[in-house]
Coordinates of C-alpha atoms in Angstrom, one line a residue:
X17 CA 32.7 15.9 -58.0
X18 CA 34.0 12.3 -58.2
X19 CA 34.7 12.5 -54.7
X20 CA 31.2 13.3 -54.0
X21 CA 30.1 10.2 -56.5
X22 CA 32.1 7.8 -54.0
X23 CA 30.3 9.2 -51.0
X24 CA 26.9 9.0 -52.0
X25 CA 26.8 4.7 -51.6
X26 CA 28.2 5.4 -48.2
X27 CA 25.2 7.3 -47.2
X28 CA 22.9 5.2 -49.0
X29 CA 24.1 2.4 -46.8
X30 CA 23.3 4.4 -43.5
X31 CA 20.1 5.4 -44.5
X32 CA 18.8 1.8 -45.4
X33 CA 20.6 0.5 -41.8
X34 CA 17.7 1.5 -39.3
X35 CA 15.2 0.1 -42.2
X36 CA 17.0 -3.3 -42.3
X37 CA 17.5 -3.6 -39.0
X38 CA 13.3 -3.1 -38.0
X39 CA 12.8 -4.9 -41.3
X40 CA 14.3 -7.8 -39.0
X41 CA 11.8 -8.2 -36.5
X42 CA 8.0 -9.8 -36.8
X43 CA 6.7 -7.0 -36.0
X44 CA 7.0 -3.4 -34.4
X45 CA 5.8 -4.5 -30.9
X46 CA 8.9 -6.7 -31.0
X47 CA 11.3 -4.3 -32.3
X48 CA 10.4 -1.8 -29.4
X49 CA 11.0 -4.6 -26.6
X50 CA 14.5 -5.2 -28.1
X51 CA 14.5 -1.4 -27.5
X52 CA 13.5 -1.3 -23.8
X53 CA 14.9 -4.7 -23.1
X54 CA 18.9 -3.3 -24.6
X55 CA 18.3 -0.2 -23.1
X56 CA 17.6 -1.7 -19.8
X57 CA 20.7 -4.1 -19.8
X58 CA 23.0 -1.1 -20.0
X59 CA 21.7 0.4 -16.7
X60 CA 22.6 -3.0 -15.3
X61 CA 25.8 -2.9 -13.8
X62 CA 26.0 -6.2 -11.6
X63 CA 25.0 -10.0 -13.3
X64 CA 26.9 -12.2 -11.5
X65 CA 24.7 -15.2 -12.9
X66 CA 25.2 -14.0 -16.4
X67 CA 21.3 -13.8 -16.6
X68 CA 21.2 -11.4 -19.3
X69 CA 24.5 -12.5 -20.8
X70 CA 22.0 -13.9 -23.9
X71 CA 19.8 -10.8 -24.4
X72 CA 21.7 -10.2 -27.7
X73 CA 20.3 -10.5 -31.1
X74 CA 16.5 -9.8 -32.3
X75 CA 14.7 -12.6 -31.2
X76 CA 13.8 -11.5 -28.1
X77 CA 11.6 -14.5 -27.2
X78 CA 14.5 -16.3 -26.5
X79 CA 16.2 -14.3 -24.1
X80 CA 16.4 -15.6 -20.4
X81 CA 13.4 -14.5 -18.1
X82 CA 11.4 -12.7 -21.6
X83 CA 8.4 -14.6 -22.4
X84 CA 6.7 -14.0 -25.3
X85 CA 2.6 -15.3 -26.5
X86 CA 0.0 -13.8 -29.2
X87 CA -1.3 -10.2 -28.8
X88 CA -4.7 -9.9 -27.1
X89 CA -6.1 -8.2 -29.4
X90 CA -4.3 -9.8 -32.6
X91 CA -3.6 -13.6 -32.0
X92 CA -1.1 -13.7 -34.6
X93 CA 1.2 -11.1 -33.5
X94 CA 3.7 -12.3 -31.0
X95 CA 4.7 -9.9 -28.4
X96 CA 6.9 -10.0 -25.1
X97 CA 3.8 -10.8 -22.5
X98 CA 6.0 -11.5 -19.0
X99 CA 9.2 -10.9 -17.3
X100 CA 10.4 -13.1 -14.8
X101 CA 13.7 -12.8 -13.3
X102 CA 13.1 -13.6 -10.0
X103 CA 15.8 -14.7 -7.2
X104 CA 18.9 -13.7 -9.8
X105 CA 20.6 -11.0 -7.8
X106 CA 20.8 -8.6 -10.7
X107 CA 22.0 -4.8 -9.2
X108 CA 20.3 -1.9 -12.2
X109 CA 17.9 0.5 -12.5
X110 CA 14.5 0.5 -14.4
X111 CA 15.3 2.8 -17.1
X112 CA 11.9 4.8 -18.5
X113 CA 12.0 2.9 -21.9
X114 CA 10.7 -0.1 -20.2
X115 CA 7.3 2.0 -21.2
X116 CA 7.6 0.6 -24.4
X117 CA 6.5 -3.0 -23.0
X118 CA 3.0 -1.9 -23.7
X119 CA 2.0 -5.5 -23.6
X120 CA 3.6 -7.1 -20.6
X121 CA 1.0 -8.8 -18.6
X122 CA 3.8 -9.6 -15.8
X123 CA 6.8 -8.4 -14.4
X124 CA 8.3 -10.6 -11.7
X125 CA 11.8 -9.1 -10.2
X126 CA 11.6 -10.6 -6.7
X127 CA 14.8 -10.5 -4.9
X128 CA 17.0 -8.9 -6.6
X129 CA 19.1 -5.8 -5.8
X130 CA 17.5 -3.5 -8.1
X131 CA 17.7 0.3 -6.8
X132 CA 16.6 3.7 -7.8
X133 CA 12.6 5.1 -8.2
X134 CA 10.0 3.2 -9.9
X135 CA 9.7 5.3 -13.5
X136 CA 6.6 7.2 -14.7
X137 CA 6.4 5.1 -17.8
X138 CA 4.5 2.3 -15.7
X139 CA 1.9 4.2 -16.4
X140 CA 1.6 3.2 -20.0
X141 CA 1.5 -0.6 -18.9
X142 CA -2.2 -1.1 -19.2
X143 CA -2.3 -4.7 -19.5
X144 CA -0.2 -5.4 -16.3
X145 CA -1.7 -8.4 -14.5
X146 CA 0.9 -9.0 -11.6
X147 CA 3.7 -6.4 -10.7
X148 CA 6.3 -8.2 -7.9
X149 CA 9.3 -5.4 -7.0
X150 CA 9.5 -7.6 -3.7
X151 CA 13.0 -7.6 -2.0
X152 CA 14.4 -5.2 -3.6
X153 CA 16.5 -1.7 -2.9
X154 CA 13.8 0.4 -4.3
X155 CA 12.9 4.4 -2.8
X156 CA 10.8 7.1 -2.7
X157 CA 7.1 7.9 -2.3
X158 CA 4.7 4.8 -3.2
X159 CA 5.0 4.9 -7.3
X160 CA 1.5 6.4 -8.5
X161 CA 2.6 5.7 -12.0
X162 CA 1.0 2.3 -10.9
X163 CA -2.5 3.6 -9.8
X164 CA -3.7 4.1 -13.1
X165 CA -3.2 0.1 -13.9
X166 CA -6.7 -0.6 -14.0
X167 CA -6.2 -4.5 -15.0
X168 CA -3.7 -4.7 -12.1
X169 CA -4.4 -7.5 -9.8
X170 CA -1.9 -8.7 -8.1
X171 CA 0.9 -6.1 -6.2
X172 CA 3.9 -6.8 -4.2
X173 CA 6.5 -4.4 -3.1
X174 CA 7.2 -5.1 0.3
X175 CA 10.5 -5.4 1.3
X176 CA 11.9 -2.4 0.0
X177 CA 12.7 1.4 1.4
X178 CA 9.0 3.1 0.0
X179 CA 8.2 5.7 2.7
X180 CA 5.7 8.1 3.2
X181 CA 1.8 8.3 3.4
X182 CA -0.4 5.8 0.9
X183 CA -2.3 7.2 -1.3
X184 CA -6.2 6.7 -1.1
X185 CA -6.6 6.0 -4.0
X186 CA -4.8 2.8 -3.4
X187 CA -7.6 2.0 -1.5
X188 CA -9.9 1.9 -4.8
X189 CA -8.2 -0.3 -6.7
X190 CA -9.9 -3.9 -8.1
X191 CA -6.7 -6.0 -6.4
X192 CA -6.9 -9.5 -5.6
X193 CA -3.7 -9.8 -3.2
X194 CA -1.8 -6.2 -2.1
X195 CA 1.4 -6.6 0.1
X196 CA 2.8 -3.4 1.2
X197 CA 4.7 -5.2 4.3
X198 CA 8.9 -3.9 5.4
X199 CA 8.5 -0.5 3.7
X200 CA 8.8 2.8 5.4
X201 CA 5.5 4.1 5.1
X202 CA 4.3 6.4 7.5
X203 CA 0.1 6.6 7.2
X204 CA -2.8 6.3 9.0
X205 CA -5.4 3.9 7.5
X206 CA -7.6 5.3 4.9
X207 CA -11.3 5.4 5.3
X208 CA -11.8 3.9 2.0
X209 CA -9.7 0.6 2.9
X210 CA -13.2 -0.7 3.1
X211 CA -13.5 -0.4 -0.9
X212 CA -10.7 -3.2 -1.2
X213 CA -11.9 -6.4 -2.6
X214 CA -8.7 -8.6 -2.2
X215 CA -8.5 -12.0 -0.7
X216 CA -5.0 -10.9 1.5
X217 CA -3.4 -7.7 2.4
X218 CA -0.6 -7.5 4.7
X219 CA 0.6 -4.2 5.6
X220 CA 2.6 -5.5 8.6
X221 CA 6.2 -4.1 9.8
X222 CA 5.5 -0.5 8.4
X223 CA 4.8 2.6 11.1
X224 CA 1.5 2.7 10.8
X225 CA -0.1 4.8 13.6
X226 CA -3.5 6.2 14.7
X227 CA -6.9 4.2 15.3
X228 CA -7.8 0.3 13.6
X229 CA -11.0 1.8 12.7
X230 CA -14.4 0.2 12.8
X231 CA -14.5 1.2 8.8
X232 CA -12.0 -1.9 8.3
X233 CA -15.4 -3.9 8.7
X234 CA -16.3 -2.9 5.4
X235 CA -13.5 -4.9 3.3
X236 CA -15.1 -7.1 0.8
X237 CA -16.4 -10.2 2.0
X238 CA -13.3 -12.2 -0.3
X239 CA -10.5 -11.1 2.0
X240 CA -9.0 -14.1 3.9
X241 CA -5.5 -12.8 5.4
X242 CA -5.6 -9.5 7.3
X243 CA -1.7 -8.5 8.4
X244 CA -1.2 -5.4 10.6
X245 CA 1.4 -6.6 13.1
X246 CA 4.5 -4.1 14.1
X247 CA 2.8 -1.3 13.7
X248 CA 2.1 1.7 15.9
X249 CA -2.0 1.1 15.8
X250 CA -3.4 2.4 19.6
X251 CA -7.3 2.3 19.6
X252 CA -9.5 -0.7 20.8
X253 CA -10.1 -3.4 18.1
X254 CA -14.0 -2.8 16.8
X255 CA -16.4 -4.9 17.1
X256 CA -16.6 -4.4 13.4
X257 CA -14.2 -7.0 12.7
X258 CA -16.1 -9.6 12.9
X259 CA -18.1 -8.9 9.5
X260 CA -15.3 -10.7 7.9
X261 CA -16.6 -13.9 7.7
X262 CA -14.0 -15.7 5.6
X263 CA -11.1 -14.5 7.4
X264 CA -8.8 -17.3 8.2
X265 CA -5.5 -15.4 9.0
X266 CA -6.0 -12.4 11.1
X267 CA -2.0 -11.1 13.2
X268 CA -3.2 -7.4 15.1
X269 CA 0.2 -8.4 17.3
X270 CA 3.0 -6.0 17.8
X271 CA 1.5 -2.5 17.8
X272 CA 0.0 -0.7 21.3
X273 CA -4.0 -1.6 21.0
X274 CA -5.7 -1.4 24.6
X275 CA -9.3 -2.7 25.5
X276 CA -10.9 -5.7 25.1
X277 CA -10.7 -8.3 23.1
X278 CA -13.9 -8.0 20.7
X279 CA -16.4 -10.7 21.2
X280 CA -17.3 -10.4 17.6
X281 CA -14.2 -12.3 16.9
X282 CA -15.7 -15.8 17.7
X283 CA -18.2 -15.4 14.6
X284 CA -15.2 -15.8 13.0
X285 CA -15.4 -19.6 12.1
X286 CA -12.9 -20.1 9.4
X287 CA -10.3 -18.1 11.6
X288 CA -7.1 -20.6 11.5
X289 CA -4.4 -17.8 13.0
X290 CA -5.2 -15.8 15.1
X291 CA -2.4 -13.3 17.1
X292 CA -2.9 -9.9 19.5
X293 CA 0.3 -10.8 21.4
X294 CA 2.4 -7.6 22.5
X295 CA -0.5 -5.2 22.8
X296 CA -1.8 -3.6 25.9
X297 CA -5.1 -5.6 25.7
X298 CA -7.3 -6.3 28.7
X299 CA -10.4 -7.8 30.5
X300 CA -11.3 -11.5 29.8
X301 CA -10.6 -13.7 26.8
X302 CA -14.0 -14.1 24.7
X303 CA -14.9 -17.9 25.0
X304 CA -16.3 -18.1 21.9
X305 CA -13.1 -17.4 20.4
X306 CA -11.3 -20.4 21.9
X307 CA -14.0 -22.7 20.6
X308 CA -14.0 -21.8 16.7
X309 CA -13.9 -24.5 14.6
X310 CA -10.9 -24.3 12.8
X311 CA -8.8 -22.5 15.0
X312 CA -4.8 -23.6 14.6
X313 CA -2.9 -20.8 16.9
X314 CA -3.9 -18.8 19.3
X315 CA -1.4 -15.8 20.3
X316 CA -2.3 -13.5 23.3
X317 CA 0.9 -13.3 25.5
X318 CA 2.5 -10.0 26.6
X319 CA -1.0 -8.2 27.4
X320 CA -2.6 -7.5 30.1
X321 CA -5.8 -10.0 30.6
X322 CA -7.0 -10.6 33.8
X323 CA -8.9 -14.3 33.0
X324 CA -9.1 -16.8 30.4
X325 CA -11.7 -19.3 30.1
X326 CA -11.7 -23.3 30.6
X327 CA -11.6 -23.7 27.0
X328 CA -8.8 -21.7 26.5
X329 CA -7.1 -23.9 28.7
X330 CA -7.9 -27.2 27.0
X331 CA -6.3 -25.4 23.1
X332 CA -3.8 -27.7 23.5
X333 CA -5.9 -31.0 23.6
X334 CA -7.2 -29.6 20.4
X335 CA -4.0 -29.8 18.8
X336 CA -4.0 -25.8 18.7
X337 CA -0.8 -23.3 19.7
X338 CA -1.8 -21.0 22.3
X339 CA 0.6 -18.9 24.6
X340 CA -0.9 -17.0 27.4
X341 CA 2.6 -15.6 28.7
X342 CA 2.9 -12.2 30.3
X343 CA -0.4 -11.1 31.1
X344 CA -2.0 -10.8 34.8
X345 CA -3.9 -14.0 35.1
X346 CA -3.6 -15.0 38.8
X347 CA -3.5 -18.6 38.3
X348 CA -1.3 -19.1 35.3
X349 CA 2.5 -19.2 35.3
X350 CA 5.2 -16.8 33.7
X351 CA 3.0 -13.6 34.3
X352 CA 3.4 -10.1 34.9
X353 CA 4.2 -8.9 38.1
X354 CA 1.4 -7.9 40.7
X355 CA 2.6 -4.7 41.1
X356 CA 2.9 -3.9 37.2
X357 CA -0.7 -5.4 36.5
X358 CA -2.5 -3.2 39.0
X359 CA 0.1 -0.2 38.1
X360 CA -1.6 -0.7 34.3
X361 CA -5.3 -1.4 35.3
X362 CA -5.4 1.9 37.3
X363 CA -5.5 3.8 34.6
X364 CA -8.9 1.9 32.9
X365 CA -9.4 2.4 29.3
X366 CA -12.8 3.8 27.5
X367 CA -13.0 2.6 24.3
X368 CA -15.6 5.2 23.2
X369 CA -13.0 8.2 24.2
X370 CA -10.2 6.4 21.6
X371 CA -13.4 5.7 18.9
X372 CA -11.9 6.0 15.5
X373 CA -15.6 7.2 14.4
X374 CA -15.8 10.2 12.8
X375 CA -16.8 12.9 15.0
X376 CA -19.3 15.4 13.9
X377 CA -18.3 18.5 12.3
X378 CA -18.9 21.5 15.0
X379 CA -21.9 23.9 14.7
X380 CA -21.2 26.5 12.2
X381 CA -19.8 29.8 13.8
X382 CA -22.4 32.1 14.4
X383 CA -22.6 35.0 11.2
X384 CA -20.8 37.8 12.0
X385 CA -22.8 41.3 13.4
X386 CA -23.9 43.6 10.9
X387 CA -22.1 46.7 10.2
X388 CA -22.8 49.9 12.0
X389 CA -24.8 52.5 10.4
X390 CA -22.8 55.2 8.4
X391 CA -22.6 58.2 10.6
X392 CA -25.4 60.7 9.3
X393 CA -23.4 63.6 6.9
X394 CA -21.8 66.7 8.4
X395 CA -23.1 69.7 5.9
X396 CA -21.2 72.7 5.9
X397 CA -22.6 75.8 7.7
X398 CA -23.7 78.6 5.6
X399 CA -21.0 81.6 5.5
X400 CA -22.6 84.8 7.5
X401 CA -24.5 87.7 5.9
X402 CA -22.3 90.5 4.6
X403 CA -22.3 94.0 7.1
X404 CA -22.9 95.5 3.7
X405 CA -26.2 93.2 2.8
X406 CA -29.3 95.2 3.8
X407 CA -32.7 92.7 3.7
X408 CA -35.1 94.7 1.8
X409 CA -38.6 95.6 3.5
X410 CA -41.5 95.9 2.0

């Protein structure tokens, strides 16, 4: 019994531990993030900067690359809000408690060696504003834990090992800037990349086959930087693109596009950069596209064009970077051979035959024949009279 009595202040201790410990934080939003934030800094297993060598203790606000600002929907409760380690060549993992952060508005962990599959629990960060992964060791499918972050605005994870198709529904979020570029993906381009209402989205250095459809015509007004170069795209460039009036960077180069070059591009007149080089482009360079305004470089060598026009010729007065190499334009230096220019333009391209328009669906098979009749029934035959049956006369 006595032994007993000198126990029980023991375990009175424990069970008031936990209690003093949360007791120690503001409040429980900051007790979780020390939480995720300790649980995170054991799956790190390479600091050589010491970043996280001060995440210790309960004031999380003042640990390195934690910042912390007033609830948005209580001003005075204080809660972690952004993460920014950026450029610190931390090697981890992102452990599934980081779910906890239920507040972060922005997670910045550019260049770093981070590894391993983005976790589910993104999904729970509803308030994230900007999500950088960029230059990092990350794998797998894209993460669709992040297409249900409907404040999301802002997403970068090129640079990484993501491979794989897209996800259309990508396609539907409200982003302002989306940069998929030095991944692994393996896609075709939705239909609905029309819905996209971002001001730059570089999908560059991916493999990235099939048509440039006419569809891409239909992205919002807003978007200013269009990157698709090393790439496998192989249709003709539609005349479509030139919808996108505010365009100012536009790179196509580096994939296997044929035809022309679209005369809508000349409407273009805030275009500053614009690059088709290492294609299998032919036929004349647009004049209009020489003379807009604002025009800063001009890339077109390593096609096939047959002719560029006087203003083309005169970029250079203008101050603007052109570079006509490699093509078959008689009268220009460093060109393809003769033989290898007529070799290609034997085989002329129809741009209609290589549309990326939807075709219509085929006629409906014709209904099937009706069924046979059912054979009419086989009744048995009667059995034969008797001998011993006599019909009775009258």
């Amino acid at each position: 019994m006595a032994f007993h009595h000198l126990l029980l202040p023991f375990f009175l201790v424990l069970l008031a531990l936990p209690l003093a410990s949360k007791a120690t934080f503001p409040n429980p939003r900051l007790h979780n993030a020390y939480i995720a934030l300790h649980s995170w800094k054991k799956v790190i297993f390479s600091d050589p900067n010491n970043v996280t060598g001060n995440w210790v203790g309960h004031d999380v606000c003042s640990y390195t690359g934690v910042f912390c600002a007033p609830a948005i929907d209580d001003n005075c409760t204080t809660v972690v809000a952004g993460i920014d380690l950026n450029h610190k060549d931390i090697a981890g993992e992102l452990p599934e408690s980081l779910g906890r952060l239920t507040d972060l508005a922005l997670f910045h962990i550019n260049s770093n060696r981070f590894c391993g599959r983005i976790p589910k629990c993104f999904k729970h960060l509803q308030l994230l504003f900007e999500l950088d992964l960029s230059n990092n060791r990350f794998v797998g499918k894209f993460p669709h834990a992040l297409l249900s972050l409907h404040n999301l605005r802002y997403l970068d994870i090129r640079f990484n090992e993501f491979e794989g198709r897209l996800p259309s529904k990508l396609f539907n979020m409200n982003l302002d800037a989306l940069f998929l570029n030095n991944n692994r993906f393996l896609t075709t381009l939705p239909e609905n990349i029309g819905n996209l209402s971002v001001s730059v989205v570089v999908l560059a250095n991916n493999n990235i086959k099939g048509c440039l459809p006419n569809f891409l015509g239909r992205l919002s007004s807003t978007v200013q930087e269009l990157l698709l170069l090393n790439n496998n795209l192989s249709s003709c460039i539609p005349e479509e693109i030139g919808r996108l009036k505010n365009l100012r960077v536009l790179d196509l180069g580096s994939n296997k596009l044929v035809g022309p070059l679209p005369e809508s591009i000349g409407y273009l007149t805030n275009l500053e950069q614009l690059n088709v080089a290492h294609n299998r482009l032919t036929g004349e360079i647009p004049a209009s596209i020489c003379e807009l305004p604002r025009l800063k470089n001009f890339t077109y060598s390593y096609n096939y064009f047959l002719d560029e026009p006087a203003c083309c010729l005169k970029l250079p007065w203008r101050n603007v970077r052109s570079d006509d190499r490699q093509n078959c334009i008689p009268y220009q230096s460093e060109q393809r051979a003769v033989a290898e220019c007529e070799a290609f333009l034997s085989h002329p391209v129809d741009c209609q035959s290589v549309s990326c328009r939807r075709k219509p669906p085929p006629p409906p098979s014709p209904p099937p024949p009706p069924p046979p009749p059912p054979p009419p029934p086989i009744w048995p035959s009667p059995p034969p009279p008797s001998p011993h049956y006599e019909l009775p006369y009258p």
